[in-house]
Coordinates of C-alpha atoms and ligand atoms in Angstrom, one line a residue:
Chain A
M1 CA 157.2 122.9 71.2
S2 CA 159.8 120.9 72.9
K3 CA 162.9 122.6 74.6
F4 CA 166.1 123.2 72.3
S5 CA 164.0 122.2 69.1
H6 CA 166.3 124.4 67.2
I7 CA 170.1 125.0 67.7
Y8 CA 171.6 127.9 66.2
I9 CA 175.3 127.4 65.3
E10 CA 177.9 130.1 65.0
E11 CA 180.1 129.2 61.9
G12 CA 183.1 129.6 64.0
A13 CA 181.7 127.4 66.6
T14 CA 181.3 124.2 64.4
A15 CA 184.6 122.6 64.8
Y16 CA 184.4 122.9 68.8
P17 CA 184.4 119.6 70.9
V18 CA 181.8 121.0 73.2
T19 CA 179.5 122.1 70.0
Q20 CA 179.7 118.4 68.9
H21 CA 179.1 117.4 72.4
V22 CA 175.9 119.3 72.7
L23 CA 174.6 118.4 69.2
S24 CA 175.0 114.9 70.2
R25 CA 172.6 115.4 73.0
F26 CA 170.0 116.6 70.7
P27 CA 170.0 114.6 67.5
R28 CA 166.4 115.5 66.4
S29 CA 166.9 119.3 66.9
I30 CA 167.0 121.6 63.8
R31 CA 170.3 122.7 63.2
V32 CA 170.6 126.5 62.0
A33 CA 173.9 128.0 60.8
I34 CA 174.3 131.7 61.8
R35 CA 177.1 134.2 61.5
H36 CA 177.0 135.7 65.0
Y37 CA 175.0 134.8 67.8
K38 CA 174.0 138.2 68.3
D39 CA 172.1 137.9 64.9
V40 CA 169.6 135.7 66.7
F41 CA 170.1 136.7 70.6
N42 CA 169.8 140.5 70.0
R43 CA 166.9 140.6 67.7
P44 CA 164.4 143.5 68.7
H45 CA 161.4 143.2 70.0
Q46 CA 162.0 139.6 71.2
N47 CA 159.2 138.2 73.7
F48 CA 161.0 136.8 76.9
R49 CA 158.1 135.1 78.2
R50 CA 157.2 133.3 74.9
Q51 CA 160.5 132.0 74.0
K52 CA 161.0 130.9 77.7
A53 CA 158.2 128.4 76.9
S54 CA 160.2 126.8 74.0
P55 CA 163.9 128.0 74.6
K56 CA 166.4 127.3 71.8
L57 CA 170.1 126.8 72.2
I58 CA 172.8 129.0 70.6
L59 CA 176.4 127.8 70.5
A60 CA 178.8 130.6 69.8
V61 CA 182.6 131.6 70.4
K62 CA 183.0 134.2 72.9
Q63 CA 185.5 136.9 72.3
E64 CA 187.4 139.0 74.9
P65 CA 186.7 140.0 77.7
F66 CA 186.2 136.7 79.3
L67 CA 186.3 138.0 83.1
Y68 CA 184.4 141.0 84.6
P69 CA 184.8 142.6 87.9
G70 CA 182.2 141.6 90.1
P71 CA 179.2 143.9 90.8
E72 CA 179.3 146.0 94.0
V73 CA 175.8 144.7 94.7
C74 CA 177.2 141.2 95.0
E75 CA 178.8 139.5 98.2
D76 CA 182.4 139.2 97.6
F77 CA 183.0 137.1 100.8
G78 CA 186.0 139.0 101.8
H79 CA 188.1 138.3 98.6
P80 CA 189.7 141.6 97.4
N81 CA 190.2 140.1 93.8
F82 CA 186.3 139.3 92.8
Y83 CA 185.5 138.4 89.4
Y84 CA 182.6 136.7 87.2
T85 CA 182.5 135.0 83.8
S86 CA 179.7 133.9 81.8
P87 CA 180.4 130.8 79.8
V88 CA 176.8 130.6 79.4
L89 CA 174.0 133.1 79.2
N90 CA 170.5 132.5 80.4
C91 CA 169.0 129.7 82.4
I92 CA 166.8 126.6 82.2
Y93 CA 164.8 127.8 85.6
D94 CA 162.3 130.2 85.1
C95 CA 162.1 132.2 88.4
D96 CA 159.7 135.1 88.7
Y97 CA 162.1 137.4 90.1
C98 CA 165.0 136.4 87.8
Y99 CA 167.1 139.2 86.9
L100 CA 168.1 138.1 83.7
Q101 CA 164.8 138.7 82.2
G102 CA 165.5 142.3 81.8
L103 CA 169.1 141.9 81.2
Y104 CA 169.2 140.1 77.8
P105 CA 167.1 140.8 75.1
S106 CA 166.3 137.1 74.6
A107 CA 165.4 134.0 76.7
N108 CA 167.4 131.7 74.6
I109 CA 170.4 130.1 76.1
V110 CA 173.7 130.9 74.7
I111 CA 176.5 128.4 75.3
F112 CA 180.0 129.7 74.7
V113 CA 181.9 126.5 73.2
N114 CA 185.5 127.8 73.6
I115 CA 185.8 127.0 77.4
E116 CA 189.6 126.8 76.8
D117 CA 189.9 130.4 76.1
F118 CA 188.2 131.1 79.4
F119 CA 190.6 128.9 81.2
K120 CA 193.5 130.9 79.5
A121 CA 192.1 134.1 80.6
V122 CA 192.0 132.8 84.1
D123 CA 195.4 131.8 84.0
R124 CA 196.4 135.0 82.7
K125 CA 194.6 136.9 85.5
L126 CA 196.3 134.5 88.1
E127 CA 199.7 136.0 87.3
S128 CA 198.7 139.0 89.0
G129 CA 197.5 137.4 92.3
P130 CA 194.8 135.2 93.7
L131 CA 191.6 135.4 92.3
Y132 CA 187.8 134.7 93.3
L133 CA 185.7 133.9 90.4
C134 CA 181.8 133.1 89.8
P135 CA 181.5 131.2 86.7
S136 CA 177.7 130.6 87.3
Y137 CA 176.3 133.9 87.7
D138 CA 174.2 134.5 84.6
T139 CA 173.1 130.9 84.4
D140 CA 173.1 127.9 86.7
L141 CA 175.8 125.6 85.3
L142 CA 175.1 122.5 87.5
A143 CA 171.4 122.5 86.1
L144 CA 172.9 122.4 82.7
E145 CA 175.5 119.7 83.3
G146 CA 173.5 117.1 81.3
I147 CA 173.6 119.5 78.2
V148 CA 177.3 120.8 78.5
P149 CA 179.6 119.7 81.2
Y150 CA 180.8 122.7 82.4
A151 CA 180.3 122.6 86.0
S152 CA 182.6 119.7 86.1
R153 CA 185.1 121.4 83.8
W154 CA 185.4 124.3 86.1
I155 CA 185.9 122.2 88.9
E156 CA 188.7 119.9 87.3
F157 CA 190.3 123.1 86.1
A158 CA 190.2 125.0 89.4
A159 CA 191.7 122.0 91.5
T160 CA 194.8 122.5 89.7
R161 CA 195.3 126.0 90.1
Q162 CA 196.6 127.4 93.4
D163 CA 195.4 130.8 94.3
L164 CA 192.0 130.4 92.4
V165 CA 188.8 130.0 94.3
I166 CA 185.5 129.6 92.2
E167 CA 182.2 129.6 93.4
L168 CA 179.5 127.4 91.5
R169 CA 176.0 128.9 92.3
T170 CA 173.0 126.5 91.7
K171 CA 169.4 125.8 92.5
S172 CA 170.0 122.4 90.9
A173 CA 169.7 119.1 92.7
N174 CA 171.9 117.4 90.1
Y175 CA 174.6 116.7 92.5
S176 CA 174.8 113.1 91.2
A177 CA 176.4 114.7 87.8
I178 CA 179.6 115.8 89.6
A179 CA 179.5 113.3 92.5
H180 CA 182.2 111.3 91.0
L181 CA 184.8 114.3 91.2
K182 CA 187.2 114.7 94.0
P183 CA 186.1 117.6 96.3
A184 CA 188.6 120.5 95.9
E185 CA 189.4 123.2 98.1
Q186 CA 189.4 125.8 95.3
V187 CA 185.7 125.1 94.8
I188 CA 182.8 126.2 96.7
L189 CA 179.3 124.8 95.7
A190 CA 176.7 127.6 96.5
W191 CA 173.0 126.4 96.8
S192 CA 170.4 129.2 96.6
L193 CA 167.8 128.1 99.1
S194 CA 164.1 129.4 99.4
P195 CA 161.1 128.3 101.7
G196 CA 159.4 125.3 99.9
E197 CA 156.2 127.5 99.4
V198 CA 158.5 130.5 98.0
A199 CA 160.2 128.0 95.6
R200 CA 157.0 126.5 94.6
R201 CA 155.4 129.8 93.9
Y202 CA 158.3 131.8 92.3
E203 CA 161.0 129.3 91.1
R204 CA 159.3 127.8 88.3
L205 CA 161.1 124.4 86.9
A206 CA 163.8 124.5 89.8
P207 CA 163.8 121.6 92.2
P208 CA 161.8 121.7 95.2
L209 CA 163.4 122.8 98.5
K210 CA 163.4 118.9 99.8
T211 CA 165.3 117.8 96.7
R212 CA 168.2 120.5 97.0
L213 CA 168.5 119.8 100.4
T214 CA 168.9 116.0 99.6
A215 CA 171.7 117.0 97.2
I216 CA 173.3 119.5 99.6
K217 CA 173.5 116.9 102.1
A218 CA 175.2 114.2 99.8
A219 CA 177.8 117.0 98.8
L220 CA 178.7 117.4 102.3
Q221 CA 179.0 113.9 103.2
D222 CA 181.5 113.7 100.3
G223 CA 183.2 116.6 101.6
W224 CA 182.4 119.4 99.4
Q225 CA 182.6 123.2 100.7
V226 CA 179.1 124.1 100.6
R227 CA 177.8 127.7 100.8
L228 CA 174.0 128.4 101.4
C229 CA 172.7 131.4 99.6
F230 CA 169.7 132.8 101.2
E231 CA 169.0 135.1 98.5
P232 CA 166.7 136.8 97.4
L233 CA 164.6 136.7 100.8
L234 CA 161.2 137.6 99.6
K235 CA 158.5 139.5 101.3
V236 CA 155.5 136.8 101.6
Y237 CA 152.5 136.9 103.9
S238 CA 153.6 136.0 107.3
W239 CA 157.1 136.1 106.5
Q240 CA 158.3 135.7 110.0
H241 CA 156.7 132.3 110.4
V242 CA 157.6 131.3 107.0
Y243 CA 161.3 131.9 107.3
N244 CA 161.7 130.6 110.7
E245 CA 160.1 127.3 109.9
F246 CA 162.4 127.3 106.8
L247 CA 165.6 127.6 108.6
D248 CA 164.3 124.6 111.0
E249 CA 163.8 122.5 107.9
V250 CA 167.0 123.2 106.5
F251 CA 169.1 122.6 109.5
S252 CA 167.0 119.6 110.4
I253 CA 168.3 117.9 107.3
L254 CA 171.9 119.9 107.0
P255 CA 174.5 119.3 109.7
A256 CA 175.2 123.0 110.7
E257 CA 178.8 122.6 111.6
K258 CA 179.5 121.3 108.2
I259 CA 178.3 124.3 106.3
F260 CA 181.2 126.3 104.9
D261 CA 179.6 129.8 105.0
A262 CA 176.3 131.4 104.1
N263 CA 175.0 134.6 102.7
I264 CA 171.8 136.7 103.2
G265 CA 170.3 139.1 100.6
V266 CA 167.0 140.6 100.7
F267 CA 165.5 141.2 97.3
R268 CA 166.8 144.3 95.6
M269 CA 167.3 145.4 92.2
S270 CA 168.4 148.6 90.4
K271 CA 165.5 150.7 89.8
E272 CA 165.7 150.7 86.0
H273 CA 165.7 147.0 86.0
F274 CA 162.9 146.6 88.5
K275 CA 160.9 149.0 86.2
R276 CA 161.4 147.0 83.1
I277 CA 160.9 143.4 84.6
S278 CA 158.0 144.4 86.6
R279 CA 156.2 146.0 83.4
M280 CA 157.0 142.6 82.0
R281 CA 155.5 140.7 84.5
N282 CA 151.9 141.1 85.3
D283 CA 151.3 137.5 85.9
T284 CA 153.3 137.5 89.3
D285 CA 152.9 139.3 92.5
V286 CA 156.5 139.0 93.4
F287 CA 157.0 142.7 92.4
A288 CA 153.7 143.7 93.8
F289 CA 155.0 144.7 97.7
P290 CA 155.6 148.3 98.6
M291 CA 159.2 149.0 97.8
V292 CA 161.3 152.1 98.0
C293 CA 164.0 153.6 96.3
C294 CA 167.1 153.5 98.2
E295 CA 170.7 155.0 97.5
G296 CA 172.3 154.1 94.4
E297 CA 168.9 153.9 92.4
V298 CA 168.5 150.7 94.0
V299 CA 164.8 149.2 94.7
T300 CA 163.9 147.2 97.8
Y301 CA 161.3 146.6 100.4
E302 CA 160.4 149.5 102.8
D303 CA 161.1 147.4 105.8
E304 CA 164.2 145.3 103.9
K305 CA 166.2 145.9 107.2
E306 CA 163.8 144.2 109.3
L307 CA 163.4 141.2 107.1
R308 CA 167.2 141.0 107.0
D309 CA 167.7 141.3 110.5
F310 CA 165.1 138.7 111.4
F311 CA 166.5 136.3 109.1
Y312 CA 170.0 137.0 110.5
Q313 CA 168.9 136.4 114.2
G314 CA 167.3 133.3 113.0
L315 CA 170.3 132.0 111.3
K316 CA 172.6 132.8 113.9
R317 CA 171.0 130.0 116.0
Y318 CA 172.6 127.7 113.5
L319 CA 175.8 129.2 112.3
P320 CA 178.6 131.6 114.0
E321 CA 178.2 135.0 113.1
G322 CA 181.7 134.9 111.2
K323 CA 180.2 132.5 108.8
I324 CA 177.3 134.7 107.9
Y325 CA 177.7 137.3 105.2
G326 CA 175.7 140.0 103.6
Chain B
M1 CA 144.0 139.3 63.9
I2 CA 146.2 137.6 61.3
Y3 CA 147.3 139.5 58.7
V4 CA 148.6 137.6 55.3
V5 CA 151.0 139.0 52.7
T6 CA 151.2 137.4 49.3
A7 CA 152.8 138.6 46.0
L8 CA 150.7 137.5 43.6
P9 CA 146.6 137.3 43.0
Y10 CA 147.1 133.6 42.1
E11 CA 148.4 133.2 45.6
A12 CA 146.1 135.3 47.0
S13 CA 142.8 133.7 45.4
P14 CA 142.7 130.1 47.4
I15 CA 143.1 132.1 50.8
I16 CA 140.4 134.6 49.9
K17 CA 138.0 131.6 48.9
K18 CA 139.0 129.5 52.1
Y19 CA 138.5 132.1 54.4
G20 CA 135.8 133.9 52.8
L21 CA 137.7 137.3 52.5
K22 CA 135.8 140.4 50.9
R23 CA 137.6 143.0 48.8
D24 CA 137.8 146.4 50.8
E25 CA 137.3 148.7 48.2
A26 CA 138.3 151.7 50.5
C27 CA 141.8 150.9 50.0
R28 CA 143.0 152.3 46.6
H29 CA 146.9 151.8 47.1
F30 CA 146.7 147.9 47.1
P31 CA 144.1 145.0 46.3
L32 CA 143.3 144.3 50.0
Y33 CA 140.6 141.5 51.4
R34 CA 139.0 141.4 54.9
A35 CA 137.2 138.8 57.2
D36 CA 136.6 139.4 60.7
N37 CA 139.9 137.8 62.0
M38 CA 142.1 138.1 58.9
V39 CA 143.1 140.8 56.5
L40 CA 145.1 140.0 53.1
I41 CA 147.1 142.2 51.2
V42 CA 148.5 141.4 47.4
S43 CA 152.0 143.1 47.5
G44 CA 153.1 142.5 43.9
V45 CA 156.6 140.8 43.2
G46 CA 159.8 141.8 44.9
K47 CA 161.2 142.6 48.3
L48 CA 160.5 146.1 47.9
A49 CA 156.9 145.6 47.1
S50 CA 156.6 143.2 49.6
A51 CA 158.1 145.5 52.4
M52 CA 156.1 148.5 51.4
A53 CA 152.7 146.4 51.4
T54 CA 153.5 144.6 54.8
A55 CA 154.2 148.0 56.2
Y56 CA 151.1 149.6 55.0
L57 CA 148.9 146.5 56.0
L58 CA 150.3 146.7 59.5
A59 CA 150.6 150.6 60.0
Q60 CA 147.1 151.1 58.7
N61 CA 145.2 147.8 60.6
M62 CA 147.1 147.3 63.8
K63 CA 146.2 149.3 66.6
H64 CA 147.9 147.8 69.7
E65 CA 146.0 149.8 72.3
E66 CA 142.8 149.1 70.8
A67 CA 143.6 145.3 70.3
K68 CA 140.8 143.3 72.2
E69 CA 141.9 141.4 75.0
E70 CA 143.1 137.8 74.2
E71 CA 143.6 138.9 70.5
S72 CA 146.0 137.4 68.3
L73 CA 148.1 139.3 66.2
A74 CA 150.7 137.7 63.8
V75 CA 151.8 138.2 60.1
I76 CA 152.2 135.8 57.5
N77 CA 153.8 135.7 54.2
I78 CA 152.8 132.7 52.0
G79 CA 153.7 132.4 48.5
V80 CA 155.4 130.0 46.0
C81 CA 159.2 129.6 45.8
G82 CA 161.7 127.6 43.6
A83 CA 164.0 124.9 44.9
V84 CA 167.4 124.2 43.9
D85 CA 167.5 120.6 45.5
Q86 CA 165.2 118.2 43.7
R87 CA 164.5 116.5 47.0
Y88 CA 161.8 119.0 47.7
P89 CA 158.9 117.7 45.4
I90 CA 156.9 120.6 43.9
G91 CA 154.1 121.3 46.3
T92 CA 156.2 120.8 49.5
S93 CA 155.4 123.5 52.0
V94 CA 158.2 124.8 54.2
L95 CA 157.9 127.1 57.3
I96 CA 161.1 129.3 57.1
Y97 CA 163.6 129.5 60.2
K98 CA 165.9 131.8 58.2
V99 CA 165.9 134.2 55.6
I100 CA 168.9 135.2 53.6
D101 CA 168.8 138.4 51.5
H102 CA 171.1 137.7 48.7
E103 CA 172.0 141.0 47.7
T104 CA 172.8 142.4 51.0
G105 CA 173.8 139.0 52.7
K106 CA 171.9 139.5 55.7
Q107 CA 170.0 137.1 57.6
Y108 CA 166.8 137.1 59.6
F109 CA 165.3 134.8 61.8
P110 CA 161.6 134.4 62.8
D111 CA 161.0 132.6 66.1
I112 CA 159.4 129.1 65.6
L113 CA 157.9 128.4 69.1
I114 CA 155.2 126.1 68.0
Q115 CA 154.2 122.8 67.0
H116 CA 153.4 122.8 63.1
P117 CA 152.6 120.5 60.3
F118 CA 155.3 122.0 57.8
E119 CA 158.9 121.0 57.0
E120 CA 161.4 123.7 57.9
G121 CA 164.1 125.4 55.8
S122 CA 165.6 128.6 54.8
V123 CA 165.1 130.6 52.0
E124 CA 167.1 133.0 49.9
T125 CA 165.5 136.2 48.6
C126 CA 166.8 137.5 45.2
N127 CA 166.0 140.6 43.2
Q128 CA 165.9 138.5 39.7
V129 CA 164.7 135.4 38.8
V130 CA 167.4 132.6 39.4
R131 CA 167.5 130.2 36.7
R132 CA 168.9 126.5 37.1
E133 CA 171.8 127.1 34.8
D134 CA 172.7 130.1 36.8
V135 CA 173.2 128.0 40.0
L136 CA 175.0 125.3 38.1
S137 CA 177.4 127.5 36.4
S138 CA 178.3 129.2 39.7
R139 CA 176.9 132.7 38.1
V140 CA 174.7 132.8 41.0
E141 CA 175.9 131.7 44.4
L142 CA 173.1 130.6 46.7
Q143 CA 173.5 129.6 50.6
A144 CA 169.8 128.3 50.7
N145 CA 167.9 125.6 49.1
L146 CA 164.9 127.7 48.5
V147 CA 164.8 130.8 46.5
D148 CA 162.0 133.5 46.4
M149 CA 161.7 137.4 45.8
E150 CA 159.9 138.8 48.8
A151 CA 160.8 137.0 52.1
S152 CA 163.6 139.6 53.2
G153 CA 161.5 142.8 52.5
F154 CA 158.6 141.2 54.3
F155 CA 160.6 139.9 57.4
Q156 CA 162.5 143.5 57.6
A157 CA 159.2 145.5 57.4
A158 CA 157.2 143.1 59.7
S159 CA 159.7 143.1 62.6
R160 CA 159.5 146.9 62.7
F161 CA 156.0 146.2 64.2
L162 CA 156.2 142.8 65.6
A163 CA 157.9 140.2 67.7
P164 CA 159.8 137.5 65.8
H165 CA 157.4 134.9 67.3
Q166 CA 154.9 136.6 65.6
I167 CA 156.3 136.7 62.0
Y168 CA 155.9 133.8 59.8
I169 CA 156.8 132.7 56.3
V170 CA 155.3 129.8 54.5
K171 CA 156.9 129.0 50.9
V172 CA 155.3 126.3 48.7
V173 CA 157.9 124.7 46.2
G174 CA 156.4 125.7 42.9
D175 CA 159.4 124.9 40.6
H176 CA 162.9 123.7 40.5
L177 CA 164.3 126.8 39.0
D178 CA 163.3 125.6 35.5
V179 CA 160.2 127.5 34.6
V180 CA 160.0 128.5 31.1
D181 CA 156.3 129.8 31.1
F182 CA 154.6 131.5 34.0
N183 CA 151.5 129.4 34.7
G184 CA 149.3 131.2 37.3
Q185 CA 147.1 128.2 37.7
R186 CA 149.9 125.9 38.7
V187 CA 150.7 128.7 41.3
T188 CA 147.2 128.7 42.6
Q189 CA 147.2 124.7 42.7
C190 CA 150.7 124.9 44.9
I191 CA 149.0 127.2 47.4
T192 CA 145.6 125.3 47.6
G193 CA 147.6 122.2 48.4
A194 CA 149.1 124.0 51.5
L195 CA 146.0 125.5 52.9
E196 CA 145.1 122.5 55.2
A197 CA 148.5 122.8 56.9
M198 CA 148.3 126.4 57.1
D199 CA 145.0 126.0 58.7
E200 CA 146.7 123.7 61.5
L201 CA 149.5 126.6 61.8
L202 CA 146.9 129.3 62.1
K203 CA 145.4 127.5 65.1
Q204 CA 149.0 127.4 66.9
V205 CA 149.8 130.8 65.9
Q206 CA 146.4 132.2 67.5
K207 CA 147.5 130.8 70.7
V208 CA 151.1 131.8 70.9
C209 CA 150.4 135.2 69.6
R210 CA 147.7 136.3 71.9
V211 CA 148.4 139.9 73.2
E212 CA 149.0 139.7 76.9
S213 CA 145.8 140.7 78.5
D214 CA 146.1 143.3 81.3
V215 CA 145.3 142.6 84.9
L216 CA 143.1 145.7 84.9
T217 CA 139.6 145.2 83.3
P218 CA 138.2 147.5 80.8
D219 CA 135.9 149.0 83.5
E220 CA 138.8 149.8 86.0
R221 CA 140.9 151.3 83.3
L222 CA 138.0 153.4 82.5
Q223 CA 137.6 154.6 86.0
L224 CA 141.2 155.0 86.5
G225 CA 141.2 157.3 83.1
Q226 CA 138.6 159.5 84.7
V227 CA 140.5 159.6 87.9
K228 CA 143.7 160.9 86.1
Q229 CA 141.5 163.6 84.3
S230 CA 139.7 165.1 87.2
L231 CA 142.9 165.2 89.4
R232 CA 144.8 166.4 86.6
L233 CA 147.6 164.0 86.9
T234 CA 151.0 164.6 85.0
V235 CA 152.3 161.8 82.7
T236 CA 154.6 160.5 85.5
Q237 CA 151.8 160.6 87.7
S238 CA 149.6 158.9 85.6
H239 CA 151.9 156.1 85.2
Q240 CA 152.4 155.6 88.9
L241 CA 148.6 155.5 89.2
M242 CA 148.4 152.5 86.8
D243 CA 151.3 150.9 88.3
M244 CA 149.8 151.0 91.8
A245 CA 146.6 149.6 90.5
R246 CA 148.0 146.7 88.6
R247 CA 150.4 145.8 91.6
Y248 CA 147.4 146.1 94.2
K249 CA 145.5 143.6 92.1
L250 CA 148.4 141.3 91.7
R251 CA 149.2 141.5 95.4
T252 CA 145.8 141.1 96.8
G253 CA 144.0 139.0 94.0
R254 CA 141.1 141.5 94.7
S255 CA 139.3 143.7 92.4
L256 CA 140.3 147.4 92.6
P257 CA 138.8 149.3 95.5
D258 CA 136.0 151.8 94.3
L259 CA 137.7 155.2 93.3
S260 CA 134.6 157.1 92.2
E261 CA 135.1 159.7 95.0
F262 CA 138.4 160.5 93.3
A263 CA 136.9 160.3 89.7
R264 CA 134.5 163.0 90.9
T265 CA 136.9 165.5 92.6
E266 CA 137.5 168.3 90.1
V267 CA 140.9 169.8 91.3
K268 CA 141.8 173.5 90.5
V269 CA 145.6 173.3 91.0
K270 CA 148.1 170.7 90.7
A271 CA 149.1 170.4 94.5
E272 CA 145.5 169.3 95.1
G273 CA 145.8 166.4 92.7
R274 CA 149.0 165.4 94.2
K275 CA 147.4 165.3 97.5
A276 CA 144.8 163.1 96.3
L277 CA 147.1 160.8 94.8
E278 CA 148.8 160.2 97.8
K279 CA 145.6 159.3 99.4
I280 CA 145.0 156.8 96.5
R281 CA 148.8 155.5 97.1
R282 CA 148.1 154.8 100.9
L283 CA 144.7 152.9 99.9
L284 CA 146.4 150.8 97.2
L285 CA 149.8 150.1 98.8
Y286 CA 148.9 149.6 102.5
E287 CA 145.9 147.6 102.4
Ligands
SF4_1 S1 168.1 129.9 89.0 FE1 168.7 131.9 88.9 S2 169.5 132.5 86.9 FE2 167.9 130.7 86.9 S3 166.0 131.7 86.6 FE3 166.4 131.3 88.6 S4 167.3 133.4 89.4 FE4 167.3 133.3 87.1

């Protein structure tokens, strides 16, 4: 069945312009009125995999809180005041290793239509000092730009705020959707990259590496600050070779001196979360390499350090140490 | 296996005929009919009756562990309903995406993940028969266009057992809330008219409701079971063993190595079992 064949709309969300915009994109979808998004999103026993094959949209109004402190395990890039926010829950891509599949009870995509309330919450937070904010953590906003223009809304908003830095993380190649905007120093476009083979194998529905690189190159040419996220580094057969070739490929296309910064993160996950997801996914080998549980109940590869150090050394050939995080 | 719940014998009879179901005389609590891949129960009228019959049907018959690989599991409530709106002609069959319980106001949502030949709509389940004049005079205020007496009970019971994409409700418009005399034959006719579409729906349902097959083959599961027993593994150790075995297969794409040596080792003390498990771990994780 086609994507978004049904759109569930909270009673309170109907009047918002974003709701009307999204509905106009899907004139043939069946519209189902609901009282609260959790009546659909939080139903028991939902099958994430089956729903992923025919995801639905849920339009809802977010209530407080709008901003959450950045999780310990995520890189803060030296910003003391690191927060994230989720104007959208879930993603149109389907990466085997995606942590969202055990995080939410449903694979359906929730769009919170009261974007202005998110902005007001940011303004309130800014009163107490500078803020580093990630609005594309539990989703991929740029990938959704054709459905709901939130990447551009966040860019436009951030561009008018001193003391605010936002990171828009993405695997999308949809740069053309925001290419008309003026690059802003408050905005970092952060692309997650994996070797072509890894992307093909484990990042279903996401654009191939080459297409992502072309998008990044265009963004750099236009003067955007671009962060490269090499995360999660995955254990694959002959990973040394695969990751070396990958770095060569990336920097044969992208001018290294124009890259704002980069971060590295080997695959890791909380133990409980890992258990849940790996049980759900017996159709992928991404969780099948020997793992250990280290400090803080986090699961990672036994030779995580080796993988990380190897990649770090490789990346250092292209970027100065000061620009590499993680 | 497809489970079917109808309220009335008149609704059940065309289904029984089409799918060649046979009465299960051993069931003394409800009229129950079976074929190889379908079981049908006749619940009686009302949401409580429907909930009881649905729970009975699924609890008695659905044994997840024994589900054959690639078997499909789904439950369907099919029956007639009334339509407020005249735009639904008599005989229109509707696949339900929202159930409203009139008395509690609660709403329930099956997942519709398949292509199907039906119209879609929502139904409101009421304890009493609703008449047209009740609606026109606002004595009864309805939120949905279709009215029945079972769907909310059926859905609540079914969702204790199954995922929302395994629960289906098909309602066939039998009247416009204007029935004076109940006519069983008309009910049967309505359901008969919906059977072709229902057959199409069932084909899609079979595909999407397949039980996820295990990477381990039945033979491998058997051998691992023997290993667990002879090594006297604890519950946690048994889980670890199964987990390692599955991951080995996913990672290497090969069948499990021969573990019969461990299936034959009769350990006397737990420590020996632990040691043997460590050996298996090395075999499965580091090859
Ligand atoms: S792009 Fe990110 S959020 Fe989307 S499926 Fe992949 S890992 Fe998950």
